[in-house]
Amino acid sequence: MYRNLLSASLALAFFVIVHTAIVPSPLNGKLHLSPNSLSLQVPFGYIISGYNEMPHHRRTPFAVAPNGNSYVAYLAASGDYVHVQQLDKNLTAVGTEVKVRGYEASGLVAHNDGFALLTSQNASTPNGETVATLVRVKGAAVAWTVPLNGPNFYDKGTGGTSSPVLDGDLAWNGEYYGAYFIVHGYAGGANGHYGDSIEYVDANGKVFESPYSNAWGCSHNEGIAIMQTNTLPFLTLCSNDWHTGIFLNTDTRSMSGPKISNDQTWAGYGGDPFGGEGGSFSNVAAFANGRYIVAWQTRGASKVVTDSGDSTVLDVTARWDVHNVAIAILKDKSTPLTTVPTKSGGAGDTNINWVTKTAIVDHVNVRVAAYGANQAVVTWEQVTSPKCNAGTCTGKFEATYIQLVDSNGAKVGTPLKTPATIGGDMRVMANGDIVWPYVDTKWDLSASIWDPSQIRTSKLSFARLSVA
């Protein structure tokens, strides 16, 4: 009898295990790819070298207007103009591309009558570097241009800043644009150092000189996320290579506030939590119930101790050589459901909500987007047989994974796999579908790449994840 019961139990357990393993993703059949559907006016260099010269996607900003039309932007391979193409509801080109003088394609906001672009332009800075610039285009003409740092900007911070690298993003709440971007000090106490700036601009191109702005906030910034909210300040997060982790700095605009991740860092390295070079987009999304979700890549924190030279800093020991996928749920724009330990001693990742948790597979290019009212999709590139050194890993790109989660952070079903990558903003269309641009190529993460400038394309592709 006991043998029969044992056999029945084992059979049931086997059935449950097998049944669980073969359950399809709830997203199965909902991803639709349109490879090479948009012809570009000029070539686009779609790879940018990241930390340790690892290949990253050069961002193709994508935004949806209230009327359902959208815009996609890309930096010309020549490096001196950003091209912006209007698209209809079917992602078909409308008219010709608009050229905007600029050296990076960063944040993009779509309007019914045009768009706003965060880019970099020349501004006669003492160090010869470019400055962050917000450009508003109506129709095909520039309506106004406003610099957000540099010698003519009202707030010099700790001495004046430029933006030779414009990792950052742009958001709009119907009244103000919020721009969050990396800066480089050229005078005063910040001379030679990197930090970040948050600036707000109204619909007429006037900079809003407010307590919610900060010309020098999260010093040594290695990752930025910003999302519009009904009132100022917007939701913001920063990662840095000094205070070793990610802060929800909505209310502080500095390296303080609730901490959602502890990460091992060193000078110039923060773990690329929000995508590193070419990143800082689609890392935070809103649920209809008022909550938010943040997604990032991290090597974990097996131990944290107070730094011997700075008692405000934690030294972190990474748990793995590879990166895993983590998410945090926020109650509101200022309050996470959980925070990570910030006291010396013990592990520093005990409260992390892991989407993946393994020591033998790397996970990079983590993104998130709202899916329906109170769900979201978390995406990442999975890299098998990783060989890791100095914070990054080479290996075989297996696929992009798309995992559905709920507003409590619980995974819903198994992830969907696709060969398509995510090289631009994941945006929610009028009908709730998620759309993003990508380049139809065989993505290769097997080696670093020193000079990707000659790797170009004349086509863009689009992916659509339907909600129905």
Coordinates of C-alpha atoms in Angstrom, one line a residue:
M1 CA 0.0 0.0 0.0
Y2 CA 2.8 2.4 1.0
R3 CA 4.6 1.5 -2.2
N4 CA 1.5 2.3 -4.3
L5 CA 1.0 5.6 -2.4
L6 CA 4.7 6.4 -3.0
S7 CA 4.4 5.6 -6.7
A8 CA 1.3 7.7 -7.0
S9 CA 3.0 10.6 -5.2
L10 CA 6.1 10.4 -7.4
A11 CA 3.9 10.2 -10.5
L12 CA 1.9 13.3 -9.4
A13 CA 5.1 15.2 -8.6
F14 CA 6.5 14.2 -12.0
F15 CA 3.3 15.4 -13.7
V16 CA 3.4 18.7 -11.8
I17 CA 7.1 19.3 -12.7
V18 CA 6.6 18.4 -16.3
H19 CA 3.4 20.3 -16.6
T20 CA 4.9 23.4 -15.0
A21 CA 7.9 23.2 -17.3
I22 CA 5.9 23.2 -20.5
V23 CA 3.3 25.8 -19.6
P24 CA 3.5 28.4 -22.4
S25 CA 4.1 32.1 -21.6
P26 CA 0.9 34.1 -21.2
L27 CA 2.5 36.3 -23.9
N28 CA 2.8 33.5 -26.4
G29 CA 1.5 34.6 -29.8
K30 CA 1.2 38.2 -28.8
L31 CA 4.6 39.4 -30.1
H32 CA 4.6 40.6 -33.7
L33 CA 7.8 41.6 -35.5
S34 CA 8.1 43.9 -38.5
P35 CA 11.8 43.6 -39.6
N36 CA 13.3 46.3 -41.7
S37 CA 10.0 48.1 -42.1
L38 CA 11.3 51.6 -42.0
S39 CA 13.9 52.9 -44.5
L40 CA 16.2 55.6 -43.1
Q41 CA 17.3 58.7 -45.0
V42 CA 20.9 58.3 -43.9
P43 CA 22.9 55.4 -42.4
F44 CA 22.6 54.8 -38.7
G45 CA 25.5 53.4 -36.6
Y46 CA 23.5 51.2 -34.2
I47 CA 26.3 50.0 -31.9
I48 CA 28.0 52.1 -29.2
S49 CA 30.9 50.8 -27.0
G50 CA 30.0 50.5 -23.4
Y51 CA 32.2 49.7 -20.3
N52 CA 35.1 47.4 -21.3
E53 CA 34.1 48.2 -24.9
M54 CA 31.1 45.8 -24.7
P55 CA 28.6 46.3 -27.5
H56 CA 25.5 48.3 -26.5
H57 CA 22.6 49.4 -28.6
R58 CA 22.8 53.0 -29.7
R59 CA 19.5 54.3 -28.5
T60 CA 16.7 55.0 -31.0
P61 CA 14.3 57.2 -29.0
F62 CA 10.6 56.4 -29.7
A63 CA 7.6 58.3 -28.4
V64 CA 3.8 58.3 -28.9
A65 CA 1.6 61.4 -29.3
P66 CA -1.8 61.8 -27.7
N67 CA -3.4 61.5 -31.2
G68 CA -1.9 58.0 -31.6
N69 CA 0.9 59.0 -34.0
S70 CA 4.5 58.5 -33.0
Y71 CA 8.0 59.6 -33.7
V72 CA 11.3 57.7 -33.9
A73 CA 14.7 59.3 -33.8
Y74 CA 18.2 58.2 -34.6
L75 CA 21.7 59.7 -34.7
A76 CA 23.1 59.9 -38.3
A77 CA 26.3 57.9 -38.7
S78 CA 28.0 61.2 -39.4
G79 CA 27.4 62.1 -35.8
D80 CA 26.2 65.7 -36.3
Y81 CA 22.5 65.5 -36.8
V82 CA 19.6 63.7 -35.2
H83 CA 16.9 62.5 -37.7
V84 CA 13.3 62.3 -36.5
Q85 CA 10.6 60.5 -38.5
Q86 CA 6.9 60.8 -37.8
L87 CA 4.9 57.5 -38.0
D88 CA 1.2 56.8 -38.2
K89 CA -0.8 54.4 -36.1
N90 CA 0.5 51.5 -38.2
L91 CA 4.1 52.6 -37.8
T92 CA 4.3 53.8 -41.4
A93 CA 6.4 56.8 -42.2
V94 CA 4.5 60.1 -42.6
G95 CA 6.3 62.8 -44.6
T96 CA 10.1 63.1 -44.6
E97 CA 12.6 63.0 -41.7
V98 CA 13.2 66.2 -39.7
K99 CA 16.9 67.0 -39.2
V100 CA 17.9 68.5 -35.8
R101 CA 21.5 69.7 -35.2
G102 CA 22.8 67.5 -32.4
Y103 CA 25.3 64.9 -31.4
E104 CA 23.2 62.5 -29.5
A105 CA 19.7 61.2 -29.7
S106 CA 18.5 61.1 -26.1
G107 CA 15.0 61.6 -24.7
L108 CA 12.1 62.2 -27.1
V109 CA 8.5 63.4 -26.4
A110 CA 5.8 63.3 -29.1
H111 CA 3.2 65.9 -29.5
N112 CA 0.2 66.2 -31.9
D113 CA 2.0 69.0 -33.7
G114 CA 5.6 67.8 -33.5
F115 CA 8.1 66.7 -30.9
A116 CA 10.7 67.7 -28.2
L117 CA 14.2 66.2 -28.3
L118 CA 16.9 66.1 -25.7
T119 CA 20.2 66.3 -27.5
S120 CA 23.6 67.9 -27.2
Q121 CA 24.9 71.0 -29.0
N122 CA 27.9 73.3 -29.1
A123 CA 27.9 76.2 -26.6
S124 CA 31.4 77.7 -26.3
T125 CA 32.2 75.9 -23.1
P126 CA 35.6 76.5 -21.5
N127 CA 36.5 72.8 -22.1
G128 CA 35.1 72.7 -25.6
E129 CA 32.5 70.1 -24.8
T130 CA 28.8 70.1 -25.8
V131 CA 25.9 71.0 -23.5
A132 CA 22.5 69.3 -23.0
T133 CA 19.9 71.1 -25.1
L134 CA 16.1 70.8 -25.4
V135 CA 14.8 71.4 -28.9
R136 CA 11.0 71.8 -29.6
V137 CA 9.9 71.2 -33.2
K138 CA 6.5 72.1 -34.5
G139 CA 5.7 70.6 -37.9
A140 CA 9.1 70.5 -39.5
A141 CA 10.5 73.7 -38.0
V142 CA 12.3 74.4 -34.8
A143 CA 10.1 76.4 -32.5
W144 CA 12.6 77.0 -29.7
T145 CA 15.9 75.7 -28.4
V146 CA 17.1 76.0 -24.8
P147 CA 20.4 74.9 -23.3
L148 CA 20.2 73.1 -20.0
N149 CA 23.8 73.7 -18.8
G150 CA 26.9 75.5 -20.0
P151 CA 28.2 79.1 -19.7
N152 CA 24.9 80.8 -20.4
F153 CA 22.8 78.7 -18.1
Y154 CA 21.4 80.4 -14.9
D155 CA 22.5 77.6 -12.5
K156 CA 26.2 77.0 -12.6
G157 CA 26.0 74.3 -9.8
T158 CA 29.4 74.0 -8.3
G159 CA 31.2 76.0 -11.1
G160 CA 29.7 75.1 -14.5
T161 CA 29.1 71.9 -16.4
S162 CA 29.0 70.5 -19.9
S163 CA 27.6 67.2 -21.2
P164 CA 30.0 65.4 -23.5
V165 CA 28.0 62.2 -22.9
L166 CA 24.3 62.7 -22.7
D167 CA 23.0 59.5 -21.1
G168 CA 19.7 60.6 -19.7
D169 CA 16.0 61.0 -20.5
L170 CA 13.2 63.4 -21.1
A171 CA 9.7 63.3 -19.7
W172 CA 6.5 65.5 -20.1
N173 CA 3.4 65.8 -17.9
G174 CA 1.4 68.2 -20.0
E175 CA 2.9 71.3 -18.3
Y176 CA 6.6 70.7 -17.9
Y177 CA 9.4 68.8 -19.5
G178 CA 11.7 67.1 -17.1
A179 CA 15.2 66.4 -18.3
Y180 CA 17.6 64.3 -16.3
F181 CA 21.1 63.9 -17.7
I182 CA 24.8 63.4 -17.0
V183 CA 27.1 66.5 -16.6
H184 CA 30.8 67.1 -16.5
G185 CA 32.2 69.9 -14.3
Y186 CA 34.6 72.4 -16.0
A187 CA 35.1 74.8 -13.1
G188 CA 34.9 75.2 -9.3
G189 CA 34.6 72.2 -7.0
A190 CA 33.2 69.9 -9.7
N191 CA 36.0 70.6 -12.2
G192 CA 36.9 67.3 -13.9
H193 CA 34.2 65.3 -12.1
Y194 CA 31.0 63.8 -13.5
G195 CA 27.6 64.2 -11.9
D196 CA 24.0 64.8 -13.0
S197 CA 21.4 67.5 -13.4
I198 CA 17.6 67.7 -13.3
E199 CA 16.0 70.6 -15.1
Y200 CA 12.4 71.5 -15.8
V201 CA 11.2 73.6 -18.8
D202 CA 7.7 74.8 -19.6
A203 CA 5.8 74.5 -22.9
N204 CA 7.2 77.8 -24.1
G205 CA 10.8 76.9 -23.6
K206 CA 11.4 78.8 -20.4
V207 CA 13.5 77.0 -17.8
F208 CA 11.6 76.7 -14.5
E209 CA 13.9 77.9 -11.8
S210 CA 12.5 75.8 -9.0
P211 CA 13.6 73.9 -5.8
Y212 CA 13.0 70.7 -7.8
S213 CA 15.9 71.4 -10.1
N214 CA 19.5 70.6 -9.3
A215 CA 22.5 71.4 -11.5
W216 CA 24.7 69.0 -9.5
G217 CA 22.9 66.2 -7.8
C218 CA 24.0 62.5 -7.9
S219 CA 27.7 62.8 -8.2
H220 CA 29.6 60.1 -10.3
N221 CA 26.2 59.1 -11.8
E222 CA 26.3 55.8 -13.7
G223 CA 22.6 55.4 -14.5
I224 CA 19.5 57.6 -14.7
A225 CA 15.8 57.0 -14.7
I226 CA 13.0 59.6 -14.8
M227 CA 9.2 59.4 -15.2
Q228 CA 6.6 62.1 -15.4
T229 CA 4.2 62.6 -12.6
N230 CA 1.2 64.9 -12.3
T231 CA 3.1 67.3 -10.0
L232 CA 6.7 68.2 -9.6
P233 CA 9.2 66.7 -8.9
F234 CA 9.1 63.9 -11.3
L235 CA 10.0 60.4 -10.2
T236 CA 13.8 60.0 -10.4
L237 CA 16.4 57.3 -9.7
C238 CA 20.2 57.4 -9.9
S239 CA 23.0 54.9 -9.7
N240 CA 26.6 56.0 -8.9
D241 CA 30.1 54.7 -8.5
W242 CA 30.7 56.3 -5.1
H243 CA 27.7 55.5 -2.9
T244 CA 27.5 52.1 -4.5
G245 CA 24.0 51.5 -5.5
I246 CA 20.6 52.9 -6.7
F247 CA 18.7 55.6 -4.9
L248 CA 15.1 56.7 -5.3
N249 CA 16.0 60.4 -5.2
T250 CA 12.7 61.9 -6.2
D251 CA 12.6 64.1 -3.1
T252 CA 16.4 64.6 -2.6
R253 CA 17.8 64.9 -6.2
S254 CA 21.1 63.6 -4.8
M255 CA 22.9 60.5 -3.5
S256 CA 20.3 60.0 -0.8
G257 CA 16.8 58.9 -0.3
P258 CA 15.5 55.3 -0.1
K259 CA 18.1 52.8 -1.5
I260 CA 16.8 50.0 -3.7
S261 CA 20.1 48.3 -4.6
N262 CA 23.6 47.8 -3.2
D263 CA 26.1 47.2 -5.9
Q264 CA 29.9 46.8 -6.1
T265 CA 31.3 49.8 -7.9
W266 CA 34.6 51.5 -8.6
A267 CA 35.8 54.6 -10.4
G268 CA 33.8 54.8 -13.6
Y269 CA 31.9 51.6 -13.1
G270 CA 28.5 51.3 -11.6
G271 CA 27.4 47.9 -13.1
D272 CA 25.4 49.4 -16.0
P273 CA 22.1 49.0 -14.0
F274 CA 20.0 51.1 -16.4
G275 CA 21.9 50.1 -19.6
G276 CA 25.1 52.1 -19.3
E277 CA 26.2 53.9 -22.4
G278 CA 23.2 54.4 -24.7
G279 CA 20.9 53.4 -21.9
S280 CA 18.9 55.3 -19.2
F281 CA 15.5 54.6 -20.9
S282 CA 12.5 52.3 -20.2
N283 CA 13.7 51.4 -16.7
V284 CA 10.6 52.6 -14.8
A285 CA 6.9 52.2 -15.5
A286 CA 3.6 53.1 -13.9
F287 CA 0.7 50.9 -12.9
A288 CA -2.9 52.2 -12.9
N289 CA -3.2 51.6 -9.2
G290 CA -0.6 54.3 -8.4
R291 CA 2.3 52.0 -8.0
Y292 CA 5.5 52.0 -10.1
I293 CA 8.0 49.3 -11.1
V294 CA 11.7 49.7 -11.5
A295 CA 13.9 47.1 -13.3
W296 CA 17.7 46.9 -13.5
Q297 CA 20.7 44.5 -13.8
T298 CA 22.8 43.8 -10.7
R299 CA 25.6 41.4 -9.6
G300 CA 24.0 41.3 -6.1
A301 CA 25.6 42.1 -2.8
S302 CA 26.8 39.2 -0.6
K303 CA 28.4 41.6 1.9
V304 CA 28.3 45.3 2.7
V305 CA 30.7 47.1 5.1
T306 CA 31.2 50.7 6.0
D307 CA 34.0 52.3 4.0
S308 CA 37.1 53.0 6.1
G309 CA 37.6 56.4 4.6
D310 CA 34.0 57.6 4.3
S311 CA 31.4 56.5 6.8
T312 CA 28.6 57.6 4.5
V313 CA 29.6 54.9 1.9
L314 CA 29.1 51.2 1.9
D315 CA 31.8 48.9 0.3
V316 CA 30.0 46.1 -1.5
T317 CA 31.1 42.6 -2.4
A318 CA 29.4 41.3 -5.5
R319 CA 27.5 38.0 -5.1
W320 CA 28.2 36.9 -8.7
D321 CA 30.4 37.7 -11.6
V322 CA 27.3 37.7 -13.8
H323 CA 24.3 40.1 -13.6
N324 CA 20.8 39.1 -12.7
V325 CA 17.5 40.9 -13.2
A326 CA 16.0 42.7 -10.2
I327 CA 12.8 44.7 -9.8
A328 CA 11.4 47.0 -7.1
I329 CA 7.8 48.0 -6.6
L330 CA 7.2 51.6 -5.5
K331 CA 4.1 52.6 -3.5
D332 CA 4.3 56.0 -5.0
K333 CA 7.0 58.2 -6.6
S334 CA 8.9 58.6 -3.4
T335 CA 8.4 55.3 -1.5
P336 CA 9.6 51.8 -2.3
L337 CA 7.8 48.7 -0.8
T338 CA 11.2 47.5 0.4
T339 CA 14.7 48.9 0.7
V340 CA 18.0 47.1 0.9
P341 CA 20.2 46.9 4.0
T342 CA 22.3 50.0 4.6
K343 CA 24.0 49.0 7.8
S344 CA 27.5 47.5 7.9
G345 CA 27.7 43.7 8.1
G346 CA 25.9 40.9 6.4
A347 CA 24.4 40.7 3.0
G348 CA 23.2 43.8 1.1
D349 CA 20.6 42.2 -1.2
T350 CA 18.3 40.3 1.2
N351 CA 15.2 42.4 0.2
I352 CA 15.8 42.2 -3.6
N353 CA 12.9 40.9 -5.7
W354 CA 14.7 38.7 -8.2
V355 CA 13.4 38.0 -11.6
T356 CA 16.4 35.8 -12.3
K357 CA 18.9 34.4 -9.8
T358 CA 21.8 32.3 -11.2
A359 CA 25.6 32.3 -11.2
I360 CA 26.0 30.8 -14.6
V361 CA 24.1 33.0 -17.0
D362 CA 24.5 36.8 -17.6
H363 CA 21.6 39.2 -18.0
V364 CA 21.9 42.6 -19.6
N365 CA 20.0 45.4 -21.3
V366 CA 17.1 45.2 -18.7
R367 CA 13.9 47.1 -19.6
V368 CA 10.4 47.4 -18.3
A369 CA 7.1 48.7 -19.7
A370 CA 3.5 48.8 -18.4
Y371 CA 1.3 46.0 -19.9
G372 CA -2.4 46.6 -19.3
A373 CA -3.7 48.3 -16.1
N374 CA -1.7 46.6 -13.3
Q375 CA 0.9 44.4 -15.0
A376 CA 4.2 45.0 -16.6
V377 CA 6.7 43.2 -18.8
V378 CA 10.4 43.0 -17.8
T379 CA 12.9 42.3 -20.5
W380 CA 16.5 41.3 -20.7
E381 CA 19.2 39.9 -23.0
Q382 CA 20.3 36.5 -21.8
V383 CA 24.0 35.5 -22.3
T384 CA 25.1 31.9 -22.0
S385 CA 28.5 30.5 -21.3
P386 CA 29.7 33.8 -19.9
K387 CA 33.3 34.7 -19.4
C388 CA 33.5 37.6 -16.9
N389 CA 36.2 40.1 -16.1
A390 CA 36.2 43.5 -14.4
G391 CA 32.5 43.8 -14.2
T392 CA 31.3 42.7 -17.7
C393 CA 30.8 39.3 -19.4
T394 CA 31.3 38.1 -22.9
G395 CA 29.3 35.1 -24.1
K396 CA 26.6 33.8 -26.5
F397 CA 23.5 36.0 -26.9
E398 CA 20.7 33.4 -26.5
A399 CA 17.6 35.6 -26.8
T400 CA 15.7 38.5 -25.4
Y401 CA 13.4 37.3 -22.6
I402 CA 10.1 39.0 -21.8
Q403 CA 8.6 38.2 -18.4
L404 CA 5.1 39.3 -17.3
V405 CA 4.8 40.5 -13.7
D406 CA 2.0 42.0 -11.6
S407 CA 1.9 45.2 -9.5
N408 CA 3.2 43.2 -6.4
G409 CA 6.3 42.1 -8.3
A410 CA 5.2 38.5 -8.7
K411 CA 6.1 36.7 -11.9
V412 CA 3.1 35.6 -14.0
G413 CA 3.9 32.5 -16.0
T414 CA 7.1 31.8 -17.9
P415 CA 9.0 34.3 -20.0
L416 CA 8.6 34.7 -23.8
K417 CA 11.8 34.4 -25.9
T418 CA 12.6 36.3 -29.1
P419 CA 15.7 36.9 -31.2
A420 CA 14.7 40.6 -31.5
T421 CA 16.6 43.0 -29.2
I422 CA 15.4 46.2 -27.6
G423 CA 17.4 49.2 -28.9
G424 CA 14.9 52.0 -28.2
D425 CA 12.1 53.1 -25.9
M426 CA 9.3 50.7 -25.1
R427 CA 6.1 52.8 -25.4
V428 CA 2.5 52.0 -24.8
M429 CA 0.3 52.8 -27.8
A430 CA -3.3 54.1 -27.6
N431 CA -4.8 50.6 -27.6
G432 CA -2.4 49.4 -24.8
D433 CA 0.0 47.5 -27.1
I434 CA 3.8 48.0 -26.3
V435 CA 5.9 49.0 -29.3
W436 CA 9.7 49.5 -29.5
P437 CA 12.2 50.0 -32.3
Y438 CA 15.2 47.6 -33.0
V439 CA 17.7 46.8 -35.6
D440 CA 17.2 43.4 -37.3
T441 CA 20.7 41.9 -36.9
K442 CA 22.4 38.9 -35.4
W443 CA 23.3 40.4 -32.0
D444 CA 26.8 39.4 -30.9
L445 CA 28.1 39.7 -27.3
S446 CA 30.9 37.3 -27.7
A447 CA 33.6 39.9 -27.7
S448 CA 34.3 43.6 -27.0
I449 CA 34.3 46.0 -29.9
W450 CA 36.7 49.0 -29.9
D451 CA 35.4 50.9 -32.9
P452 CA 31.8 50.1 -34.1
S453 CA 31.4 53.2 -36.1
Q454 CA 31.4 51.4 -39.5
I455 CA 28.7 49.0 -38.4
R456 CA 25.6 50.6 -39.9
T457 CA 22.1 50.0 -41.1
S458 CA 19.7 51.8 -43.4
K459 CA 16.6 50.2 -41.9
L460 CA 14.8 50.1 -38.6
S461 CA 12.5 47.4 -37.4
F462 CA 9.5 47.5 -34.9
A463 CA 8.2 45.0 -32.4
R464 CA 4.6 45.1 -31.1
L465 CA 3.5 43.2 -28.0
S466 CA -0.3 43.2 -28.1
V467 CA -2.5 43.2 -25.0
A468 CA -5.5 41.6 -26.8

